């Protein structure tokens, strides 16, 4: 990644700057964009909000643009696997974490660096994959992921159909191989875990990729139980849908979006200033209240009540399952091939 320094830059240096910020679309983008006028008022930096496509499409666009000096966005929200790909393609800017003073409030694990030690990703928001059920079909939700394997849920489950977004390997390992925390560190271990995961297939009615499709099937009771996003489910419950979301005893899966700066940006200082502003505890607390995301700022720095924090984060990040992102990057083709052979074939 390229490297930038900000050498004493401050808001007064950047008034009149303009940056484009890309986030995941829909309600997510709308909510983030509602904060940008306040940032502009305080810093003088104008922000244009754009929606980025899902999956690998955005990284491909960024890679193509960087090769020609283009800048489709100055700052992008990337998931962890996309950031690894962006690093491999030399798409993102590296800079000093000292230029992000509000990073001191972030919880552990929300600053990502490259091999040189430069910062390339800073936590924007996090979210949990929990066990979600339709309460009309499931009067009392199970509290363990092991329930997914129970015969009573034959042809009742909804699970995500890709290994690097479902994190079913991590869930399976936590359930059935708790005494071997490094089982996913080798391909032999991944194969052993995948064989156990394959036992769940008779219970799966819906292998889903599209959130809207899964949401509709959960709401209608077409499926009874499975994995889904806690923030989306919580919002649906507030709108009267018959759903429940549970943080299983093995841990819900904690995933996150990270702010990264495009290597070819002409506004590195303004981009860093934006990231720093979004790291403020007050902003992260407000995102939790309005969007339902889990804060990337540590709990003790925010004014969220214990109940407010628990509503979006359950028992918190220390109790969560953390994905092994590196296996989906380093062994991508191999994992996808094994997944197609044993778990889900399109």
Tab-separated table of N, CA and C in Angstrom, residues 7-129:
chain	number	residue	atom	x	y	z
A	7	UNK	N	1.355	15.360	8.586
A	7	UNK	CA	2.211	16.465	9.034
A	7	UNK	C	1.464	17.699	9.494
A	8	UNK	N	0.733	17.535	10.566
A	8	UNK	CA	0.123	18.709	11.196
A	8	UNK	C	-1.133	19.209	10.540
A	9	UNK	N	-1.700	18.426	9.633
A	9	UNK	CA	-2.932	18.869	8.984
A	9	UNK	C	-4.054	18.962	10.000
A	10	UNK	N	-4.906	19.931	9.839
A	10	UNK	CA	-6.059	20.090	10.712
A	10	UNK	C	-7.220	20.589	9.898
A	11	UNK	N	-8.393	20.719	10.519
A	11	UNK	CA	-9.575	21.146	9.774
A	11	UNK	C	-9.380	22.448	9.006
A	12	UNK	N	-8.609	23.395	9.584
A	12	UNK	CA	-8.432	24.682	8.914
A	12	UNK	C	-7.654	24.530	7.613
A	13	UNK	N	-6.806	23.465	7.538
A	13	UNK	CA	-6.028	23.230	6.333
A	13	UNK	C	-6.876	22.651	5.214
A	14	UNK	N	-7.997	22.074	5.556
A	14	UNK	CA	-8.740	21.256	4.603
A	14	UNK	C	-10.104	21.827	4.227
A	15	UNK	N	-10.463	22.980	4.719
A	15	UNK	CA	-11.749	23.569	4.378
A	15	UNK	C	-11.860	23.736	2.868
A	16	UNK	N	-12.958	23.269	2.303
A	16	UNK	CA	-13.141	23.303	0.861
A	16	UNK	C	-12.758	22.019	0.164
A	17	UNK	N	-12.134	21.086	0.897
A	17	UNK	CA	-11.825	19.776	0.312
A	17	UNK	C	-13.114	19.002	0.066
A	18	UNK	N	-13.050	18.096	-0.899
A	18	UNK	CA	-14.207	17.247	-1.212
A	18	UNK	C	-13.749	15.801	-1.315
A	19	UNK	N	-14.488	14.924	-0.686
A	19	UNK	CA	-14.173	13.495	-0.768
A	19	UNK	C	-15.445	12.703	-1.080
A	20	UNK	N	-15.250	11.559	-1.701
A	20	UNK	CA	-16.340	10.608	-1.921
A	20	UNK	C	-16.169	9.457	-0.936
A	21	UNK	N	-17.259	9.090	-0.282
A	21	UNK	CA	-17.235	8.008	0.701
A	21	UNK	C	-18.212	6.925	0.258
A	22	UNK	N	-17.714	5.705	0.119
A	22	UNK	CA	-18.535	4.578	-0.330
A	22	UNK	C	-18.858	3.658	0.838
A	23	UNK	N	-20.139	3.349	0.971
A	23	UNK	CA	-20.576	2.376	1.972
A	23	UNK	C	-21.533	1.387	1.323
A	24	UNK	N	-21.833	0.315	2.041
A	24	UNK	CA	-22.840	-0.638	1.576
A	24	UNK	C	-24.158	0.112	1.427
A	25	UNK	N	-24.958	-0.280	0.447
A	25	UNK	CA	-26.107	0.528	0.055
A	25	UNK	C	-27.322	0.414	0.949
A	26	UNK	N	-28.414	0.991	0.466
A	26	UNK	CA	-29.699	0.913	1.153
A	26	UNK	C	-29.735	1.679	2.455
A	27	UNK	N	-30.437	1.099	3.429
A	27	UNK	CA	-30.612	1.726	4.730
A	27	UNK	C	-29.272	2.029	5.389
A	28	UNK	N	-28.295	1.166	5.124
A	28	UNK	CA	-26.961	1.329	5.695
A	28	UNK	C	-26.348	2.644	5.218
A	29	UNK	N	-26.323	2.845	3.896
A	29	UNK	CA	-25.742	4.074	3.346
A	29	UNK	C	-26.525	5.307	3.800
A	30	UNK	N	-27.849	5.215	3.766
A	30	UNK	CA	-28.684	6.348	4.176
A	30	UNK	C	-28.354	6.792	5.590
A	31	UNK	N	-28.146	5.829	6.466
A	31	UNK	CA	-27.872	6.159	7.859
A	31	UNK	C	-26.502	6.812	8.014
A	32	UNK	N	-25.499	6.248	7.363
A	32	UNK	CA	-24.166	6.852	7.447
A	32	UNK	C	-24.166	8.247	6.831
A	33	UNK	N	-24.838	8.396	5.686
A	33	UNK	CA	-24.848	9.691	4.996
A	33	UNK	C	-25.490	10.784	5.843
A	34	UNK	N	-26.369	10.399	6.759
A	34	UNK	CA	-27.023	11.405	7.599
A	34	UNK	C	-26.041	12.092	8.542
A	35	UNK	N	-24.866	11.496	8.750
A	35	UNK	CA	-23.855	12.089	9.629
A	35	UNK	C	-22.951	13.077	8.886
A	36	UNK	N	-22.870	12.965	7.561
A	36	UNK	CA	-21.858	13.705	6.821
A	36	UNK	C	-22.035	15.223	6.867
A	37	UNK	N	-23.266	15.752	6.846
A	37	UNK	CA	-23.388	17.216	6.944
A	37	UNK	C	-22.790	17.777	8.232
A	38	UNK	N	-22.897	17.019	9.302
A	38	UNK	CA	-22.312	17.468	10.570
A	38	UNK	C	-20.789	17.495	10.471
A	39	UNK	N	-20.218	16.484	9.827
A	39	UNK	CA	-18.771	16.451	9.603
A	39	UNK	C	-18.330	17.658	8.766
A	40	UNK	N	-19.099	17.958	7.719
A	40	UNK	CA	-18.774	19.102	6.861
A	40	UNK	C	-18.845	20.401	7.645
A	41	UNK	N	-19.853	20.525	8.481
A	41	UNK	CA	-20.014	21.743	9.281
A	41	UNK	C	-18.825	21.952	10.208
A	42	UNK	N	-18.307	20.857	10.753
A	42	UNK	CA	-17.214	20.967	11.728
A	42	UNK	C	-15.840	21.095	11.082
A	43	UNK	N	-15.683	20.585	9.865
A	43	UNK	CA	-14.354	20.543	9.254
A	43	UNK	C	-14.232	21.340	7.966
A	44	UNK	N	-15.353	21.640	7.329
A	44	UNK	CA	-15.307	22.300	6.035
A	44	UNK	C	-15.079	21.351	4.881
A	45	UNK	N	-14.988	20.059	5.167
A	45	UNK	CA	-14.750	19.051	4.121
A	45	UNK	C	-16.095	18.530	3.628
A	46	UNK	N	-16.336	18.664	2.339
A	46	UNK	CA	-17.588	18.165	1.767
A	46	UNK	C	-17.492	16.676	1.480
A	47	UNK	N	-18.598	15.971	1.687
A	47	UNK	CA	-18.641	14.523	1.465
A	47	UNK	C	-19.755	14.183	0.485
A	48	UNK	N	-19.399	13.422	-0.552
A	48	UNK	CA	-20.400	12.844	-1.445
A	48	UNK	C	-20.535	11.363	-1.095
A	49	UNK	N	-21.732	10.952	-0.735
A	49	UNK	CA	-21.973	9.561	-0.376
A	49	UNK	C	-22.310	8.755	-1.620
A	50	UNK	N	-21.653	7.594	-1.784
A	50	UNK	CA	-21.973	6.712	-2.894
A	50	UNK	C	-22.172	5.296	-2.365
A	51	UNK	N	-22.958	4.534	-3.092
A	51	UNK	CA	-23.246	3.148	-2.717
A	51	UNK	C	-22.303	2.219	-3.466
A	52	UNK	N	-21.666	1.317	-2.746
A	52	UNK	CA	-20.761	0.375	-3.404
A	52	UNK	C	-21.452	-0.969	-3.591
A	53	UNK	N	-21.157	-1.676	-4.686
A	53	UNK	CA	-21.743	-2.994	-4.897
A	53	UNK	C	-21.166	-4.010	-3.927
A	54	UNK	N	-21.882	-5.090	-3.706
A	54	UNK	CA	-21.434	-6.104	-2.770
A	54	UNK	C	-20.398	-7.032	-3.370
A	55	UNK	N	-19.862	-7.883	-2.499
A	55	UNK	CA	-18.919	-8.904	-2.934
A	55	UNK	C	-17.616	-8.318	-3.455
A	56	UNK	N	-17.068	-8.993	-4.480
A	56	UNK	CA	-15.766	-8.594	-5.023
A	56	UNK	C	-15.865	-7.456	-6.027
A	57	UNK	N	-17.091	-7.102	-6.432
A	57	UNK	CA	-17.241	-6.144	-7.528
A	57	UNK	C	-16.592	-4.806	-7.217
A	58	UNK	N	-16.705	-4.354	-5.982
A	58	UNK	CA	-16.145	-3.042	-5.632
A	58	UNK	C	-14.617	-3.071	-5.646
A	59	UNK	N	-14.024	-4.157	-5.155
A	59	UNK	CA	-12.568	-4.261	-5.173
A	59	UNK	C	-12.060	-4.284	-6.614
A	60	UNK	N	-12.768	-4.978	-7.479
A	60	UNK	CA	-12.378	-5.011	-8.902
A	60	UNK	C	-12.418	-3.598	-9.480
A	61	UNK	N	-13.482	-2.849	-9.170
A	61	UNK	CA	-13.571	-1.469	-9.650
A	61	UNK	C	-12.422	-0.629	-9.120
A	62	UNK	N	-12.107	-0.780	-7.857
A	62	UNK	CA	-11.015	-0.006	-7.259
A	62	UNK	C	-9.681	-0.374	-7.906
A	63	UNK	N	-9.439	-1.663	-8.109
A	63	UNK	CA	-8.182	-2.094	-8.724
A	63	UNK	C	-8.027	-1.504	-10.125
A	64	UNK	N	-9.083	-1.565	-10.902
A	64	UNK	CA	-9.020	-1.033	-12.266
A	64	UNK	C	-8.797	0.473	-12.253
A	65	UNK	N	-9.454	1.158	-11.313
A	65	UNK	CA	-9.312	2.610	-11.242
A	65	UNK	C	-7.905	3.017	-10.811
A	66	UNK	N	-7.365	2.315	-9.819
A	66	UNK	CA	-6.038	2.660	-9.310
A	66	UNK	C	-4.985	2.506	-10.403
A	67	UNK	N	-5.142	1.500	-11.244
A	67	UNK	CA	-4.170	1.289	-12.336
A	67	UNK	C	-4.126	2.478	-13.285
A	68	UNK	N	-5.250	3.158	-13.440
A	68	UNK	CA	-5.310	4.288	-14.373
A	68	UNK	C	-5.307	5.638	-13.654
A	69	UNK	N	-5.117	5.611	-12.334
A	69	UNK	CA	-5.093	6.850	-11.567
A	69	UNK	C	-6.460	7.363	-11.183
A	70	UNK	N	-7.502	6.576	-11.412
A	70	UNK	CA	-8.849	7.001	-11.076
A	70	UNK	C	-9.158	6.850	-9.589
A	71	UNK	N	-10.212	7.520	-9.146
A	71	UNK	CA	-10.611	7.477	-7.737
A	71	UNK	C	-12.139	7.374	-7.663
A	72	UNK	N	-12.701	6.164	-7.750
A	72	UNK	CA	-14.155	6.042	-7.641
A	72	UNK	C	-14.676	6.460	-6.279
A	73	UNK	N	-13.844	6.328	-5.255
A	73	UNK	CA	-14.143	6.837	-3.916
A	73	UNK	C	-12.829	7.072	-3.204
A	74	UNK	N	-12.787	8.115	-2.397
A	74	UNK	CA	-11.583	8.373	-1.601
A	74	UNK	C	-11.519	7.436	-0.407
A	75	UNK	N	-12.671	7.206	0.213
A	75	UNK	CA	-12.774	6.319	1.380
A	75	UNK	C	-13.844	5.280	1.086
A	76	UNK	N	-13.544	4.025	1.384
A	76	UNK	CA	-14.524	2.948	1.190
A	76	UNK	C	-14.651	2.143	2.477
A	77	UNK	N	-15.865	1.665	2.725
A	77	UNK	CA	-16.060	0.700	3.793
A	77	UNK	C	-15.887	-0.694	3.190
A	78	UNK	N	-14.890	-1.405	3.664
A	78	UNK	CA	-14.587	-2.736	3.152
A	78	UNK	C	-14.775	-3.768	4.259
A	79	UNK	N	-15.270	-4.950	3.895
A	79	UNK	CA	-15.243	-6.010	4.894
A	79	UNK	C	-13.818	-6.550	4.988
A	80	UNK	N	-13.573	-7.396	5.940
A	80	UNK	CA	-12.203	-7.826	6.225
A	80	UNK	C	-11.564	-8.574	5.063
A	81	UNK	N	-12.341	-9.410	4.400
A	81	UNK	CA	-11.782	-10.178	3.286
A	81	UNK	C	-11.501	-9.264	2.102
A	82	UNK	N	-12.390	-8.296	1.850
A	82	UNK	CA	-12.155	-7.329	0.776
A	82	UNK	C	-10.888	-6.520	1.040
A	83	UNK	N	-10.646	-6.187	2.313
A	83	UNK	CA	-9.439	-5.439	2.644
A	83	UNK	C	-8.194	-6.265	2.350
A	84	UNK	N	-8.223	-7.550	2.658
A	84	UNK	CA	-7.079	-8.406	2.349
A	84	UNK	C	-6.817	-8.427	0.843
A	85	UNK	N	-7.887	-8.486	0.050
A	85	UNK	CA	-7.732	-8.475	-1.406
A	85	UNK	C	-7.218	-7.129	-1.892
A	86	UNK	N	-7.718	-6.067	-1.270
A	86	UNK	CA	-7.266	-4.727	-1.649
A	86	UNK	C	-5.783	-4.547	-1.351
A	87	UNK	N	-5.330	-5.094	-0.241
A	87	UNK	CA	-3.908	-5.025	0.099
A	87	UNK	C	-3.071	-5.776	-0.931
A	88	UNK	N	-3.551	-6.936	-1.307
A	88	UNK	CA	-2.826	-7.741	-2.286
A	88	UNK	C	-2.718	-7.004	-3.616
A	89	UNK	N	-3.747	-6.228	-3.959
A	89	UNK	CA	-3.749	-5.489	-5.214
A	89	UNK	C	-3.170	-4.093	-5.109
A	90	UNK	N	-2.607	-3.751	-3.940
A	90	UNK	CA	-2.003	-2.428	-3.716
A	90	UNK	C	-3.003	-1.312	-3.994
A	91	UNK	N	-4.213	-1.487	-3.493
A	91	UNK	CA	-5.313	-0.564	-3.765
A	91	UNK	C	-5.462	0.490	-2.682
A	92	UNK	N	-4.996	0.202	-1.468
A	92	UNK	CA	-5.283	1.086	-0.335
A	92	UNK	C	-4.037	1.834	0.134
A	93	UNK	N	-4.302	2.983	0.720
A	93	UNK	CA	-3.256	3.863	1.234
A	93	UNK	C	-2.875	3.441	2.642
A	94	UNK	N	-1.583	3.461	2.927
A	94	UNK	CA	-1.103	3.237	4.286
A	94	UNK	C	-0.731	4.553	4.940
A	95	UNK	N	-1.022	4.683	6.220
A	95	UNK	CA	-0.723	5.931	6.932
A	95	UNK	C	-0.492	5.624	8.400
A	96	UNK	N	-0.099	6.631	9.154
A	96	UNK	CA	0.207	6.429	10.571
A	96	UNK	C	-1.059	6.516	11.411
A	97	UNK	N	-1.215	5.584	12.334
A	97	UNK	CA	-2.369	5.617	13.229
A	97	UNK	C	-2.309	6.839	14.137
A	98	UNK	N	-1.137	7.446	14.280
A	98	UNK	CA	-1.017	8.675	15.083
A	98	UNK	C	-1.843	9.807	14.494
A	99	UNK	N	-2.158	9.712	13.201
A	99	UNK	CA	-2.970	10.736	12.543
A	99	UNK	C	-4.467	10.524	12.773
A	100	UNK	N	-4.797	9.490	13.536
A	100	UNK	CA	-6.192	9.193	13.881
A	100	UNK	C	-6.295	9.165	15.407
A	101	UNK	N	-6.229	10.331	16.051
A	101	UNK	CA	-6.197	10.342	17.520
A	101	UNK	C	-7.387	9.661	18.171
A	102	UNK	N	-8.551	9.707	17.512
A	102	UNK	CA	-9.721	9.051	18.109
A	102	UNK	C	-9.643	7.531	18.059
A	103	UNK	N	-8.617	7.002	17.388
A	103	UNK	CA	-8.447	5.544	17.374
A	103	UNK	C	-8.146	5.009	18.769
A	104	UNK	N	-7.745	5.895	19.672
A	104	UNK	CA	-7.467	5.454	21.043
A	104	UNK	C	-8.711	4.873	21.724
A	105	UNK	N	-9.892	5.212	21.206
A	105	UNK	CA	-11.134	4.741	21.817
A	105	UNK	C	-11.608	3.409	21.243
A	106	UNK	N	-10.979	2.939	20.170
A	106	UNK	CA	-11.451	1.729	19.505
A	106	UNK	C	-11.171	0.494	20.347
A	107	UNK	N	-12.082	-0.468	20.262
A	107	UNK	CA	-11.856	-1.752	20.905
A	107	UNK	C	-10.756	-2.501	20.162
A	108	UNK	N	-10.227	-3.520	20.791
A	108	UNK	CA	-9.137	-4.291	20.201
A	108	UNK	C	-9.591	-4.952	18.897
A	109	UNK	N	-8.719	-4.909	17.906
A	109	UNK	CA	-8.977	-5.612	16.658
A	109	UNK	C	-9.557	-4.750	15.554
A	110	UNK	N	-9.741	-3.446	15.814
A	110	UNK	CA	-10.374	-2.596	14.815
A	110	UNK	C	-9.409	-1.640	14.121
A	111	UNK	N	-8.106	-1.920	14.227
A	111	UNK	CA	-7.107	-1.217	13.424
A	111	UNK	C	-6.304	-2.276	12.678
A	112	UNK	N	-6.351	-2.222	11.352
A	112	UNK	CA	-5.654	-3.204	10.528
A	112	UNK	C	-4.437	-2.560	9.885
A	113	UNK	N	-3.327	-3.282	9.864
A	113	UNK	CA	-2.086	-2.746	9.316
A	113	UNK	C	-1.571	-3.650	8.193
A	114	UNK	N	-0.688	-3.067	7.364
A	114	UNK	CA	-0.026	-3.872	6.345
A	114	UNK	C	1.289	-4.415	6.896
A	115	UNK	N	2.039	-5.103	6.058
A	115	UNK	CA	3.283	-5.726	6.529
A	115	UNK	C	4.300	-4.705	7.003
A	116	UNK	N	4.195	-3.465	6.503
A	116	UNK	CA	5.131	-2.418	6.909
A	116	UNK	C	4.718	-1.741	8.223
A	117	UNK	N	3.538	-2.099	8.742
A	117	UNK	CA	3.054	-1.491	9.972
A	117	UNK	C	2.208	-0.256	9.771
A	118	UNK	N	1.944	0.104	8.507
A	118	UNK	CA	1.078	1.256	8.233
A	118	UNK	C	-0.385	0.854	8.408
A	119	UNK	N	-1.182	1.792	8.858
A	119	UNK	CA	-2.610	1.550	9.020
A	119	UNK	C	-3.288	1.552	7.655
A	120	UNK	N	-4.120	0.541	7.412
A	120	UNK	CA	-4.837	0.451	6.136
A	120	UNK	C	-6.337	0.266	6.328
A	121	UNK	N	-6.774	-0.010	7.550
A	121	UNK	CA	-8.199	-0.183	7.825
A	121	UNK	C	-8.519	0.202	9.253
A	122	UNK	N	-9.591	0.961	9.432
A	122	UNK	CA	-10.018	1.407	10.765
A	122	UNK	C	-11.506	1.095	10.906
A	123	UNK	N	-11.885	0.534	12.035
A	123	UNK	CA	-13.247	0.068	12.254
A	123	UNK	C	-14.303	1.138	12.033
A	124	UNK	N	-15.244	0.847	11.129
A	124	UNK	CA	-16.348	1.769	10.839
A	124	UNK	C	-17.607	1.364	11.591
A	125	UNK	N	-17.896	0.080	11.578
A	125	UNK	CA	-19.068	-0.465	12.264
A	125	UNK	C	-18.882	-1.969	12.307
A	126	UNK	N	-19.498	-2.594	13.270
A	126	UNK	CA	-19.465	-4.049	13.312
A	126	UNK	C	-20.873	-4.581	13.498
A	127	UNK	N	-21.033	-5.858	13.232
A	127	UNK	CA	-22.357	-6.471	13.310
A	127	UNK	C	-22.183	-7.947	13.633
A	128	UNK	N	-23.254	-8.526	14.113
A	128	UNK	CA	-23.223	-9.923	14.531
A	128	UNK	C	-24.133	-10.778	13.658
A	129	UNK	N	-23.661	-11.982	13.372
A	129	UNK	CA	-24.518	-13.032	12.831
A	129	UNK	C	-24.968	-13.869	14.024
